[in-house]
């Protein structure tokens, strides 16, 4: 599984940059944890792997982005 996930690292880091997260490495690490946790759901989704991985990462990055916002 690790070899497969390495293929997605450029995509995950690009998405983390796009979300302007303060710690992209940590964000990608957390996204990879989510991907591993929910990997059994991928086949049921019917999505191509890269789309499913991007969706899981996007959910995590949105959560992280909203938690770093401060209200003035």
CSV table of N, CA, C and O in Angstrom, one decimal:
chain,number,residue,atom,x,y,z
A,1,UNK,N,0.8,-1.2,0.0
A,1,UNK,CA,0.0,0.0,0.0
A,1,UNK,C,0.9,1.3,0.0
A,1,UNK,O,0.5,2.2,-0.6
A,2,UNK,N,2.0,1.2,0.7
A,2,UNK,CA,2.9,2.4,0.8
A,2,UNK,C,3.3,2.8,-0.6
A,2,UNK,O,3.4,4.0,-0.9
A,3,UNK,N,3.7,1.8,-1.5
A,3,UNK,CA,4.1,2.2,-2.8
A,3,UNK,C,3.0,2.8,-3.6
A,3,UNK,O,3.3,3.8,-4.3
A,4,UNK,N,1.8,2.4,-3.4
A,4,UNK,CA,0.7,3.0,-4.1
A,4,UNK,C,0.5,4.4,-3.6
A,4,UNK,O,0.2,5.3,-4.4
A,5,UNK,N,0.6,4.6,-2.3
A,5,UNK,CA,0.3,6.0,-1.8
A,5,UNK,C,1.4,7.0,-2.2
A,5,UNK,O,1.1,8.1,-2.4
A,6,UNK,N,2.6,6.5,-2.4
A,6,UNK,CA,3.7,7.4,-2.9
A,6,UNK,C,3.3,8.0,-4.2
A,6,UNK,O,3.7,9.1,-4.5
A,7,UNK,N,2.6,7.3,-5.1
A,7,UNK,CA,2.2,7.8,-6.4
A,7,UNK,C,1.3,9.1,-6.2
A,7,UNK,O,1.3,9.9,-7.1
A,8,UNK,N,0.6,9.2,-5.1
A,8,UNK,CA,-0.3,10.3,-4.9
A,8,UNK,C,0.3,11.5,-4.2
A,8,UNK,O,-0.4,12.5,-4.0
A,9,UNK,N,1.5,11.3,-3.7
A,9,UNK,CA,2.1,12.4,-2.9
A,9,UNK,C,2.2,13.8,-3.7
A,9,UNK,O,1.8,14.8,-3.1
A,10,UNK,N,2.6,13.8,-4.9
A,10,UNK,CA,2.6,15.1,-5.6
A,10,UNK,C,1.2,15.7,-5.7
A,10,UNK,O,1.0,16.9,-5.5
A,11,UNK,N,0.2,14.9,-5.9
A,11,UNK,CA,-1.2,15.4,-5.9
A,11,UNK,C,-1.6,16.0,-4.5
A,11,UNK,O,-2.2,17.1,-4.4
A,12,UNK,N,-1.3,15.2,-3.5
A,12,UNK,CA,-1.6,15.6,-2.1
A,12,UNK,C,-0.9,16.9,-1.7
A,12,UNK,O,-1.5,17.8,-1.1
A,13,UNK,N,0.4,17.0,-2.0
A,13,UNK,CA,1.1,18.3,-1.7
A,13,UNK,C,0.6,19.5,-2.5
A,13,UNK,O,0.5,20.6,-2.0
A,14,UNK,N,0.2,19.2,-3.8
A,14,UNK,CA,-0.4,20.3,-4.6
A,14,UNK,C,-1.7,20.8,-4.0
A,14,UNK,O,-2.0,22.0,-3.9
A,15,UNK,N,-2.5,19.8,-3.5
A,15,UNK,CA,-3.8,20.2,-2.9
A,15,UNK,C,-3.6,20.9,-1.6
A,15,UNK,O,-4.3,21.9,-1.3
A,16,UNK,N,-2.6,20.5,-0.8
A,16,UNK,CA,-2.3,21.2,0.5
A,16,UNK,C,-1.8,22.6,0.2
A,16,UNK,O,-2.2,23.5,0.9
A,17,UNK,N,-1.0,22.8,-0.8
A,17,UNK,CA,-0.6,24.2,-1.2
A,17,UNK,C,-1.7,25.0,-1.6
A,17,UNK,O,-1.8,26.2,-1.3
A,18,UNK,N,-2.6,24.4,-2.4
A,18,UNK,CA,-3.8,25.2,-2.9
A,18,UNK,C,-4.7,25.7,-1.7
A,18,UNK,O,-5.3,26.7,-1.8
A,19,UNK,N,-4.7,24.9,-0.7
A,19,UNK,CA,-5.5,25.2,0.5
A,19,UNK,C,-4.8,26.2,1.4
A,19,UNK,O,-5.3,26.6,2.5
A,20,UNK,N,-3.5,26.5,1.1
A,20,UNK,CA,-2.7,27.4,1.8
A,20,UNK,C,-2.6,27.1,3.3
A,20,UNK,O,-2.8,27.9,4.2
A,21,UNK,N,-2.3,25.8,3.6
A,21,UNK,CA,-2.2,25.3,4.9
A,21,UNK,C,-0.9,25.7,5.5
A,21,UNK,O,0.1,25.7,4.8
A,22,UNK,N,-0.8,26.0,6.8
A,22,UNK,CA,0.4,26.4,7.4
A,22,UNK,C,1.5,25.3,7.5
A,22,UNK,O,2.7,25.6,7.5
A,23,UNK,N,1.1,24.1,7.6
A,23,UNK,CA,2.0,23.0,7.6
A,23,UNK,C,1.6,21.9,6.7
A,23,UNK,O,0.9,20.9,7.0
A,24,UNK,N,2.0,22.1,5.4
A,24,UNK,CA,1.6,21.1,4.4
A,24,UNK,C,2.0,19.7,4.6
A,24,UNK,O,1.2,18.7,4.3
A,25,UNK,N,3.2,19.5,5.2
A,25,UNK,CA,3.6,18.1,5.5
A,25,UNK,C,2.7,17.4,6.5
A,25,UNK,O,2.3,16.3,6.3
A,26,UNK,N,2.3,18.1,7.5
A,26,UNK,CA,1.4,17.6,8.5
A,26,UNK,C,0.0,17.3,7.9
A,26,UNK,O,-0.6,16.3,8.2
A,27,UNK,N,-0.4,18.2,7.1
A,27,UNK,CA,-1.7,18.1,6.4
A,27,UNK,C,-1.7,16.8,5.5
A,27,UNK,O,-2.7,16.1,5.6
A,28,UNK,N,-0.6,16.6,4.8
A,28,UNK,CA,-0.6,15.4,3.9
A,28,UNK,C,-0.5,14.2,4.8
A,28,UNK,O,-1.1,13.2,4.5
A,29,UNK,N,0.2,14.2,5.9
A,29,UNK,CA,0.3,13.1,6.8
A,29,UNK,C,-1.1,12.7,7.3
A,29,UNK,O,-1.5,11.5,7.3
A,30,UNK,N,-1.9,13.7,7.7
A,30,UNK,CA,-3.2,13.5,8.2
A,30,UNK,C,-4.1,12.9,7.1
A,30,UNK,O,-4.9,12.0,7.4
A,31,UNK,N,-4.0,13.5,5.9
A,31,UNK,CA,-4.8,13.0,4.8
A,31,UNK,C,-4.4,11.5,4.5
A,31,UNK,O,-5.3,10.7,4.2
A,32,UNK,N,-3.1,11.2,4.6
A,32,UNK,CA,-2.7,9.8,4.3
A,32,UNK,C,-3.3,8.8,5.4
A,32,UNK,O,-3.7,7.7,5.1
A,33,UNK,N,-3.4,9.3,6.6
A,33,UNK,CA,-4.0,8.5,7.7
A,33,UNK,C,-5.5,8.3,7.4
A,33,UNK,O,-6.0,7.2,7.5
A,34,UNK,N,-6.2,9.3,6.9
A,34,UNK,CA,-7.6,9.2,6.6
A,34,UNK,C,-7.7,8.2,5.4
A,34,UNK,O,-8.7,7.4,5.4
A,35,UNK,N,-6.9,8.3,4.4
A,35,UNK,CA,-6.9,7.4,3.2
A,35,UNK,C,-6.8,6.0,3.7
A,35,UNK,O,-7.5,5.1,3.2
A,36,UNK,N,-5.8,5.7,4.6
A,36,UNK,CA,-5.6,4.4,5.1
A,36,UNK,C,-6.8,3.9,5.9
A,36,UNK,O,-7.2,2.7,5.8
A,37,UNK,N,-7.3,4.8,6.7
A,37,UNK,CA,-8.5,4.4,7.5
A,37,UNK,C,-9.7,4.0,6.7
A,37,UNK,O,-10.4,3.1,7.0
A,38,UNK,N,-9.9,4.8,5.6
A,38,UNK,CA,-11.2,4.6,4.9
A,38,UNK,C,-10.9,3.8,3.5
A,38,UNK,O,-11.8,3.8,2.7
A,39,UNK,N,-9.8,3.2,3.4
A,39,UNK,CA,-9.4,2.6,2.1
A,39,UNK,C,-10.4,1.5,1.7
A,39,UNK,O,-10.7,1.3,0.5
A,40,UNK,N,-11.1,0.9,2.6
A,40,UNK,CA,-12.1,-0.2,2.3
A,40,UNK,C,-13.3,0.4,1.5
A,40,UNK,O,-14.0,-0.3,0.8
A,41,UNK,N,-13.5,1.7,1.7
A,41,UNK,CA,-14.6,2.4,1.1
A,41,UNK,C,-14.4,2.7,-0.4
A,41,UNK,O,-15.3,3.0,-1.1
A,42,UNK,N,-13.1,2.7,-0.8
A,42,UNK,CA,-12.8,3.2,-2.2
A,42,UNK,C,-13.5,2.3,-3.2
A,42,UNK,O,-14.2,2.8,-4.1
A,43,UNK,N,-13.4,1.0,-3.1
A,43,UNK,CA,-14.0,0.1,-4.1
A,43,UNK,C,-15.5,0.3,-4.2
A,43,UNK,O,-16.0,0.4,-5.3
A,44,UNK,N,-16.1,0.5,-3.1
A,44,UNK,CA,-17.6,0.7,-3.1
A,44,UNK,C,-18.0,2.0,-3.7
A,44,UNK,O,-19.1,2.1,-4.3
A,45,UNK,N,-17.1,3.0,-3.7
A,45,UNK,CA,-17.4,4.3,-4.3
A,45,UNK,C,-17.5,4.3,-5.8
A,45,UNK,O,-18.2,5.1,-6.4
A,46,UNK,N,-16.8,3.4,-6.4
A,46,UNK,CA,-16.9,3.3,-7.9
A,46,UNK,C,-16.0,4.4,-8.6
A,46,UNK,O,-16.0,4.5,-9.8
A,47,UNK,N,-15.3,5.2,-7.8
A,47,UNK,CA,-14.5,6.3,-8.3
A,47,UNK,C,-13.1,5.8,-8.7
A,47,UNK,O,-12.6,4.8,-8.1
A,48,UNK,N,-12.5,6.4,-9.7
A,48,UNK,CA,-11.1,6.2,-9.9
A,48,UNK,C,-10.3,6.5,-8.7
A,48,UNK,O,-10.6,7.4,-7.9
A,49,UNK,N,-9.2,5.8,-8.4
A,49,UNK,CA,-8.4,5.9,-7.2
A,49,UNK,C,-8.0,7.4,-7.0
A,49,UNK,O,-8.1,7.9,-5.9
A,50,UNK,N,-7.5,8.0,-8.0
A,50,UNK,CA,-7.0,9.4,-7.8
A,50,UNK,C,-8.1,10.4,-7.5
A,50,UNK,O,-7.8,11.3,-6.7
A,51,UNK,N,-9.3,10.1,-7.9
A,51,UNK,CA,-10.4,11.0,-7.6
A,51,UNK,C,-10.8,10.8,-6.2
A,51,UNK,O,-11.0,11.7,-5.4
A,52,UNK,N,-10.9,9.5,-5.7
A,52,UNK,CA,-11.2,9.2,-4.4
A,52,UNK,C,-10.2,9.8,-3.4
A,52,UNK,O,-10.6,10.4,-2.4
A,53,UNK,N,-8.9,9.6,-3.7
A,53,UNK,CA,-7.8,10.1,-2.8
A,53,UNK,C,-7.9,11.6,-2.7
A,53,UNK,O,-7.8,12.1,-1.6
A,54,UNK,N,-8.1,12.2,-3.9
A,54,UNK,CA,-8.2,13.7,-3.8
A,54,UNK,C,-9.4,14.2,-3.0
A,54,UNK,O,-9.3,15.2,-2.3
A,55,UNK,N,-10.5,13.5,-3.1
A,55,UNK,CA,-11.7,13.8,-2.3
A,55,UNK,C,-11.5,13.7,-0.8
A,55,UNK,O,-11.9,14.5,0.0
A,56,UNK,N,-10.9,12.6,-0.4
A,56,UNK,CA,-10.6,12.4,1.0
A,56,UNK,C,-9.6,13.5,1.5
A,56,UNK,O,-9.8,14.1,2.6
A,57,UNK,N,-8.6,13.7,0.7
A,57,UNK,CA,-7.6,14.8,1.1
A,57,UNK,C,-8.3,16.1,1.2
A,57,UNK,O,-8.0,16.9,2.1
A,58,UNK,N,-9.1,16.4,0.2
A,58,UNK,CA,-9.8,17.7,0.2
A,58,UNK,C,-10.7,17.9,1.4
A,58,UNK,O,-10.7,19.0,2.0
A,59,UNK,N,-11.4,16.9,1.9
A,59,UNK,CA,-12.2,16.9,3.1
A,59,UNK,C,-11.3,17.3,4.3
A,59,UNK,O,-11.6,18.1,5.1
A,60,UNK,N,-10.1,16.6,4.4
A,60,UNK,CA,-9.2,16.8,5.5
A,60,UNK,C,-8.7,18.2,5.4
A,60,UNK,O,-8.6,19.0,6.4
A,61,UNK,N,-8.2,18.7,4.3
A,61,UNK,CA,-7.6,20.0,4.1
A,61,UNK,C,-8.6,21.1,4.4
A,61,UNK,O,-8.3,22.2,5.0
A,62,UNK,N,-9.9,20.9,4.0
A,62,UNK,CA,-10.9,21.9,4.3
A,62,UNK,C,-11.1,22.0,5.8
A,62,UNK,O,-11.2,23.1,6.4
A,63,UNK,N,-11.1,20.9,6.5
A,63,UNK,CA,-11.2,20.9,8.0
A,63,UNK,C,-10.1,21.6,8.6
A,63,UNK,O,-10.2,22.4,9.5
A,64,UNK,N,-8.9,21.3,8.1
A,64,UNK,CA,-7.7,21.9,8.7
A,64,UNK,C,-7.7,23.4,8.4
A,64,UNK,O,-7.3,24.2,9.3
A,65,UNK,N,-8.1,23.8,7.2
A,65,UNK,CA,-8.1,25.2,6.8
A,65,UNK,C,-9.1,26.0,7.7
A,65,UNK,O,-8.8,27.1,8.1
A,66,UNK,N,-10.3,25.4,7.9
A,66,UNK,CA,-11.3,26.1,8.7
A,66,UNK,C,-10.8,26.2,10.2
A,66,UNK,O,-11.2,27.2,10.9
A,67,UNK,N,-10.0,25.3,10.7
A,67,UNK,CA,-9.6,25.3,12.1
A,67,UNK,C,-8.5,26.3,12.3
A,67,UNK,O,-8.2,26.7,13.4
A,68,UNK,N,-7.8,26.8,11.2
A,68,UNK,CA,-6.7,27.7,11.3
A,68,UNK,C,-7.2,29.2,11.1
A,68,UNK,O,-6.4,30.1,11.3
A,69,UNK,N,-8.4,29.3,10.7
A,69,UNK,CA,-9.0,30.7,10.5
A,69,UNK,C,-9.3,31.3,11.9
A,69,UNK,O,-9.8,30.6,12.8
A,70,UNK,N,-9.1,32.6,12.0
A,70,UNK,CA,-9.4,33.3,13.3
A,70,UNK,C,-10.5,34.3,13.0
A,70,UNK,O,-10.5,34.9,11.9
A,71,UNK,N,-11.3,34.5,13.9
A,71,UNK,CA,-12.4,35.4,13.8
A,71,UNK,C,-12.0,36.7,14.4
A,71,UNK,O,-11.6,36.7,15.6
A,72,UNK,N,-12.1,37.8,13.7
A,72,UNK,CA,-11.8,39.1,14.2
A,72,UNK,C,-12.9,39.8,14.8
A,72,UNK,O,-14.0,39.8,14.4
